[in-house]
Coordinates of C-alpha atoms in Angstrom, one line a residue:
X1 CA 25.5 -10.8 38.1
X2 CA 22.8 -8.4 38.5
X3 CA 20.3 -9.3 41.0
X4 CA 16.8 -9.1 41.9
X5 CA 17.3 -7.4 45.3
X6 CA 19.3 -4.2 43.8
X7 CA 16.9 -3.1 40.5
X8 CA 17.6 0.1 41.3
X9 CA 21.5 -0.3 40.2
X10 CA 20.7 -2.4 37.3
X11 CA 22.0 -1.0 33.9
X12 CA 21.9 -2.0 30.5
X13 CA 25.7 -3.1 31.0
X14 CA 24.5 -5.2 33.7
X15 CA 21.8 -6.8 31.5
X16 CA 24.3 -7.2 29.0
X17 CA 26.6 -9.2 31.3
X18 CA 23.5 -11.4 32.1
X19 CA 22.6 -12.2 28.5
X20 CA 26.1 -12.4 27.4
X21 CA 25.8 -9.6 24.9
X22 CA 26.6 -5.8 24.1
X23 CA 25.0 -3.1 25.7
X24 CA 24.1 -1.4 22.3
X25 CA 22.2 -5.2 21.4
X26 CA 20.4 -4.7 25.0
X27 CA 19.4 -1.0 24.2
X28 CA 18.2 -1.9 21.0
X29 CA 16.0 -4.5 22.4
X30 CA 14.5 -2.0 25.3
X31 CA 13.5 0.3 22.8
X32 CA 12.1 -1.8 20.4
X33 CA 14.3 -2.3 17.2
X34 CA 13.7 -5.0 14.9
X35 CA 17.1 -5.1 13.9
X36 CA 18.1 -8.0 16.5
X37 CA 18.2 -11.6 15.9
X38 CA 15.5 -13.8 17.1
X39 CA 17.5 -16.0 19.5
X40 CA 19.4 -12.8 20.9
X41 CA 16.6 -11.1 21.3
X42 CA 15.1 -13.9 23.3
X43 CA 18.4 -13.9 25.6
X44 CA 18.1 -10.6 26.2
X45 CA 14.2 -10.4 27.2
X46 CA 14.8 -13.6 29.4
X47 CA 17.8 -11.5 31.3
X48 CA 15.2 -8.2 31.6
X49 CA 12.8 -10.5 32.8
X50 CA 15.1 -12.4 35.4
X51 CA 16.1 -9.6 36.9
X52 CA 13.3 -7.0 36.7
X53 CA 14.8 -4.1 34.9
X54 CA 12.4 -1.4 33.8
X55 CA 13.6 1.0 30.9
X56 CA 12.9 4.9 31.7
X57 CA 9.8 4.6 29.3
X58 CA 8.3 1.8 31.3
X59 CA 9.2 3.7 34.6
X60 CA 7.6 7.0 33.2
X61 CA 4.2 4.8 32.1
X62 CA 4.2 3.3 35.9
X63 CA 4.0 7.0 37.0
X64 CA 0.8 7.3 34.9
X65 CA -1.9 5.9 36.5
X66 CA -4.7 5.8 33.5
X67 CA -5.0 2.8 32.1
X68 CA -4.6 1.9 28.5
X69 CA -6.3 -1.1 26.4
X70 CA -5.4 -2.5 23.0
X71 CA -8.4 -3.9 21.4
X72 CA -7.0 -5.9 18.6
X73 CA -10.1 -6.7 15.6
X74 CA -9.6 -8.2 12.3
X75 CA -11.7 -5.5 10.3
X76 CA -14.2 -2.8 11.1
X77 CA -16.4 -3.9 8.2
X78 CA -18.2 -5.9 10.1
X79 CA -21.6 -4.6 12.4
X80 CA -20.6 -7.6 14.8
X81 CA -17.2 -6.1 15.6
X82 CA -18.4 -2.5 15.8
X83 CA -21.2 -3.2 18.2
X84 CA -18.7 -5.2 20.4
X85 CA -16.1 -2.3 20.1
X86 CA -19.1 0.0 21.0
X87 CA -19.6 -1.7 24.5
X88 CA -15.7 -1.5 24.9
X89 CA -15.9 2.6 24.4
X90 CA -18.9 3.0 26.6
X91 CA -17.4 1.3 29.2
X92 CA -13.9 2.8 29.0
X93 CA -15.6 6.1 28.8
X94 CA -17.4 5.7 32.2
X95 CA -14.1 4.1 33.8
X96 CA -11.4 6.9 32.8
X97 CA -9.5 3.9 30.5
X98 CA -8.1 5.2 27.5
X99 CA -8.7 2.7 24.4
X100 CA -6.4 2.3 21.3
X101 CA -7.5 0.2 18.1
X102 CA -5.5 -2.0 16.4
X103 CA -7.0 -3.5 12.9
X104 CA -4.9 -6.1 12.0
X105 CA -6.7 -7.0 8.7
X106 CA -4.7 -3.6 7.7
X107 CA -1.4 -5.1 8.8
X108 CA -1.0 -7.8 6.3
X109 CA 2.8 -6.5 5.8
X110 CA 3.4 -6.6 9.7
X111 CA 6.3 -9.0 10.6
X112 CA 6.3 -8.3 14.4
X113 CA 6.6 -11.6 16.1
X114 CA 4.1 -12.6 19.1
X115 CA 7.4 -12.1 21.6
X116 CA 7.8 -8.4 19.7
X117 CA 4.4 -7.4 19.8
X118 CA 4.0 -8.3 23.8
X119 CA 7.7 -6.2 24.6
X120 CA 6.1 -3.5 22.2
X121 CA 3.1 -3.4 24.4
X122 CA 4.9 -3.1 28.1
X123 CA 7.2 -0.6 26.7
X124 CA 4.6 2.0 25.5
X125 CA 2.9 1.4 28.9
X126 CA -0.1 -0.5 27.6
X127 CA -2.1 -2.2 30.6
X128 CA -4.0 -5.1 28.8
X129 CA -5.7 -6.4 25.5
X130 CA -9.0 -7.3 24.1
X131 CA -8.7 -9.5 21.2
X132 CA -12.1 -9.4 19.4
X133 CA -12.9 -12.8 17.5
X134 CA -9.4 -14.1 16.2
X135 CA -7.4 -17.2 16.1
X136 CA -4.7 -17.0 18.8
X137 CA -2.8 -20.1 19.6
X138 CA -1.3 -20.6 23.0
X139 CA 2.2 -20.1 21.8
X140 CA 1.2 -16.5 20.4
X141 CA -0.5 -15.7 23.6
X142 CA 2.4 -17.1 26.1
X143 CA 4.3 -14.0 25.6
X144 CA 1.8 -12.0 26.9
X145 CA 1.0 -14.0 29.7
X146 CA 4.5 -14.4 31.0
X147 CA 4.8 -10.5 30.7
X148 CA 1.6 -10.7 33.0
X149 CA -0.3 -8.8 30.5
X150 CA -4.0 -9.2 31.0
X151 CA -6.1 -10.5 28.0
X152 CA -9.7 -11.1 27.6
X153 CA -10.5 -13.2 24.1
X154 CA -14.1 -12.4 22.8
X155 CA -15.7 -15.1 21.0
X156 CA -12.1 -16.9 20.7
X157 CA -12.3 -18.9 17.0
X158 CA -10.3 -21.4 19.0
X159 CA -10.5 -22.2 22.8
X160 CA -7.7 -20.4 24.7
X161 CA -5.4 -21.8 27.1
X162 CA -4.8 -22.0 31.0
X163 CA -5.8 -18.4 32.7
X164 CA -6.9 -16.3 29.4
X165 CA -10.3 -15.0 29.8
X166 CA -13.0 -15.4 27.3
X167 CA -16.1 -13.8 26.6
X168 CA -19.0 -15.0 24.4
X169 CA -22.7 -16.2 24.3
X170 CA -24.3 -18.9 24.6
X171 CA -24.1 -20.4 21.3
X172 CA -25.0 -24.0 21.2
X173 CA -28.7 -22.9 22.7
X174 CA -28.9 -20.1 20.2
X175 CA -28.2 -22.3 17.4
X176 CA -30.7 -25.1 18.7
X177 CA -33.3 -22.1 19.3
X178 CA -32.9 -21.0 15.6
X179 CA -33.4 -24.4 14.2
X180 CA -36.5 -25.4 16.2
X181 CA -37.8 -21.9 15.0
X182 CA -37.9 -23.3 11.5
X183 CA -39.1 -26.9 12.5
X184 CA -41.8 -24.9 14.5
X185 CA -43.0 -23.7 11.2
X186 CA -43.1 -26.9 9.7
X187 CA -39.6 -26.8 7.8
X188 CA -37.9 -30.1 7.7
X189 CA -35.2 -29.8 5.1
X190 CA -33.1 -27.2 6.9
X191 CA -29.4 -26.3 5.7
X192 CA -26.5 -24.6 7.6
X193 CA -23.9 -22.2 6.3
X194 CA -21.4 -21.8 8.9
X195 CA -18.2 -20.4 9.6
X196 CA -14.5 -21.7 10.0
X197 CA -15.0 -25.5 10.7
X198 CA -12.5 -25.3 13.4
X199 CA -13.9 -22.0 15.2
X200 CA -15.0 -22.7 18.5
X201 CA -18.6 -20.6 18.2
X202 CA -19.1 -22.5 14.9
X203 CA -19.0 -25.5 16.4
X204 CA -21.3 -24.9 18.9
X205 CA -24.0 -23.4 16.9
X206 CA -23.8 -26.2 14.3
X207 CA -24.2 -28.8 17.4
X208 CA -27.1 -26.6 18.6
X209 CA -28.5 -27.3 15.1
X210 CA -28.2 -30.7 15.0
X211 CA -29.3 -31.2 18.3
X212 CA -32.5 -29.4 17.3
X213 CA -33.1 -31.8 14.3
X214 CA -32.6 -35.1 16.5
X215 CA -34.9 -33.8 19.0
X216 CA -37.2 -33.4 16.5
X217 CA -36.9 -36.8 14.8
X218 CA -35.3 -35.2 11.4
X219 CA -32.0 -36.7 10.1
X220 CA -29.2 -34.6 9.8
X221 CA -27.9 -34.5 6.1
X222 CA -24.5 -33.9 5.9
X223 CA -25.2 -32.5 2.4
X224 CA -27.0 -29.5 3.7
X225 CA -23.9 -28.2 6.0
X226 CA -21.8 -25.5 4.5
X227 CA -18.9 -24.0 6.3
X228 CA -16.4 -20.9 5.3
X229 CA -15.8 -17.9 6.9
X230 CA -18.0 -15.5 8.8
X231 CA -18.5 -13.0 5.9
X232 CA -21.3 -12.6 3.0
X233 CA -19.4 -14.2 0.2
X234 CA -19.6 -17.4 2.5
X235 CA -23.7 -16.9 2.2
X236 CA -23.2 -16.2 -1.5
X237 CA -21.2 -19.5 -2.5
X238 CA -23.6 -21.2 0.3
X239 CA -26.7 -20.2 -1.3
X240 CA -25.6 -21.2 -5.1
X241 CA -24.9 -24.8 -3.4
X242 CA -28.0 -25.0 -2.0
X243 CA -29.8 -24.4 -5.3
X244 CA -28.3 -27.3 -6.7
X245 CA -29.2 -29.7 -4.0
X246 CA -32.3 -31.8 -4.6
X247 CA -34.2 -32.2 -2.7
X248 CA -33.7 -28.4 -2.2
X249 CA -33.7 -27.1 1.5
X250 CA -36.7 -25.1 2.4
X251 CA -34.9 -23.2 5.3
X252 CA -31.2 -21.8 5.9
X253 CA -30.0 -21.6 9.7
X254 CA -26.8 -19.1 8.8
X255 CA -24.3 -18.7 11.6
X256 CA -23.8 -15.0 11.4
X257 CA -25.8 -12.1 10.1
X258 CA -23.4 -11.4 7.6
X259 CA -23.5 -15.0 6.0
X260 CA -27.2 -14.3 6.0
X261 CA -27.0 -11.0 4.3
X262 CA -24.9 -12.5 1.1
X263 CA -27.6 -15.6 1.0
X264 CA -30.1 -12.9 0.9
X265 CA -28.5 -11.1 -2.0
X266 CA -27.7 -14.3 -3.6
X267 CA -31.7 -15.0 -3.4
X268 CA -32.6 -12.0 -5.2
X269 CA -29.8 -12.4 -7.8
X270 CA -31.4 -16.3 -8.5
X271 CA -35.0 -14.8 -8.3
X272 CA -35.8 -16.8 -4.8
X273 CA -38.5 -15.2 -2.6
X274 CA -37.6 -15.2 1.1
X275 CA -39.4 -16.0 3.0
X276 CA -42.1 -17.6 0.4
X277 CA -39.6 -19.8 -1.2
X278 CA -37.2 -20.4 1.5
X279 CA -36.8 -19.0 5.1
X280 CA -33.5 -17.7 6.4
X281 CA -32.2 -17.1 10.1
X282 CA -29.0 -15.4 11.1
X283 CA -27.5 -15.2 14.4
X284 CA -25.6 -12.1 15.8
X285 CA -28.7 -9.5 15.9
X286 CA -27.1 -7.1 14.4
X287 CA -28.3 -3.5 13.4
X288 CA -27.9 -5.0 10.0
X289 CA -30.1 -7.8 10.6
X290 CA -33.0 -5.1 11.3
X291 CA -32.2 -3.2 7.9
X292 CA -32.2 -6.0 5.4
X293 CA -34.8 -7.1 2.7
X294 CA -36.6 -8.5 4.4
X295 CA -35.7 -8.0 8.1
X296 CA -33.8 -10.8 9.0
X297 CA -34.7 -13.2 11.6
X298 CA -31.7 -13.2 14.1
X299 CA -30.2 -15.1 17.1
X300 CA -29.4 -12.0 19.0
X301 CA -26.1 -12.0 21.0
X302 CA -25.6 -9.3 23.4
X303 CA -22.6 -7.9 21.7
X304 CA -22.5 -4.6 23.5
X305 CA -22.4 -6.0 27.0
X306 CA -19.7 -8.7 25.7
X307 CA -17.4 -5.8 24.8
X308 CA -18.3 -4.2 28.3
X309 CA -17.5 -7.5 30.3
X310 CA -14.2 -7.6 28.3
X311 CA -13.0 -4.7 29.5
X312 CA -14.1 -5.2 33.0
X313 CA -12.5 -8.6 33.1
X314 CA -9.2 -6.6 31.8
X315 CA -9.5 -4.2 34.6
X316 CA -10.2 -6.7 37.1
X317 CA -7.0 -8.7 36.2
X318 CA -5.0 -5.2 36.8
X319 CA -6.4 -5.1 40.3
X320 CA -5.5 -8.2 41.1
X321 CA -8.7 -10.1 41.7
X322 CA -9.0 -13.5 42.0
X323 CA -11.5 -14.7 38.9
X324 CA -14.3 -17.1 39.9
X325 CA -14.4 -18.1 36.4
X326 CA -12.2 -17.9 32.9
X327 CA -15.0 -17.9 30.8
X328 CA -18.0 -16.0 30.4
X329 CA -20.9 -16.7 28.7
X330 CA -23.8 -14.2 27.9
X331 CA -27.5 -15.6 26.9
X332 CA -28.8 -15.1 23.5
X333 CA -32.5 -15.0 22.5
X334 CA -34.4 -15.5 19.0
X335 CA -35.7 -12.3 17.1
X336 CA -38.3 -13.0 14.8
X337 CA -38.7 -10.9 11.7
X338 CA -39.7 -11.3 8.3
X339 CA -37.1 -13.6 6.7
X340 CA -38.9 -16.7 8.3
X341 CA -42.4 -18.3 7.3
X342 CA -44.1 -21.8 7.2
X343 CA -43.2 -23.7 4.1
X344 CA -44.5 -23.2 0.9
X345 CA -47.5 -26.2 0.0

């Protein structure tokens, strides 16, 4: 049986004996081939990890010192994602780090398992991974953790487990500030159009909204709370539902600028004047908030700084630095523009 004391002597045949399979099967797994049964692949990966075997490609990449970080993002049709990515790229250029982009929304046909994806990262010599606003379960992240691939998750939709580093903004404080602004203008019937119910950032923004209402003595109306995706079509659907309510809300807090843009578009179609008939606040502070009609009052997140911080934490993990915290939360602030005003009458 192969041993860790003699890694230079390891061969595919030795790994095959360790795993109880053939040498060609080991070769397929090492080279990232997909025509291997899942249980067989698991045996080979376990043997590779136990023996410390490195393929020639891995040994070559060990010599090449320049870090390569993969950024996983669902779509580039989001101003939020683009601004985060700009922060990553800016810091990468200053730190001589190569960035590879993986747009998962364009790969719906991919059948790679988390185990296969993690092994491919190792085989291709990638140093770490930044995940932007995606729902990765503990089971999906475990193969990367086992291979000691540094991962940082930005604004995770579900709380990351264990030692996974996450970067986000002060969502609760931002939600409270947005709602307090509307309350300060005199609004008492304020709707909330949020993202996915289970998303950690959405829950924090919703709880901030509720905290502001209760602090001002305003009851939380469940019929005023809506959930969906962080996309404009959710804002359109939310606005249609809000216009059916009696009494109708006089203001809306949207949990993202994308949702708010959908609300503004539907308001124009329904001839609802913003802010004369209804005020709207967004969340993210993207360039779209400045360019919307009317310009959108929004809770601004330091999106580019979140991208820079994520890459810094990947590099710190690569260096083996001790991390004081596995959760980084950056401050938000409210930017008041023309989409909010006192309620009519």
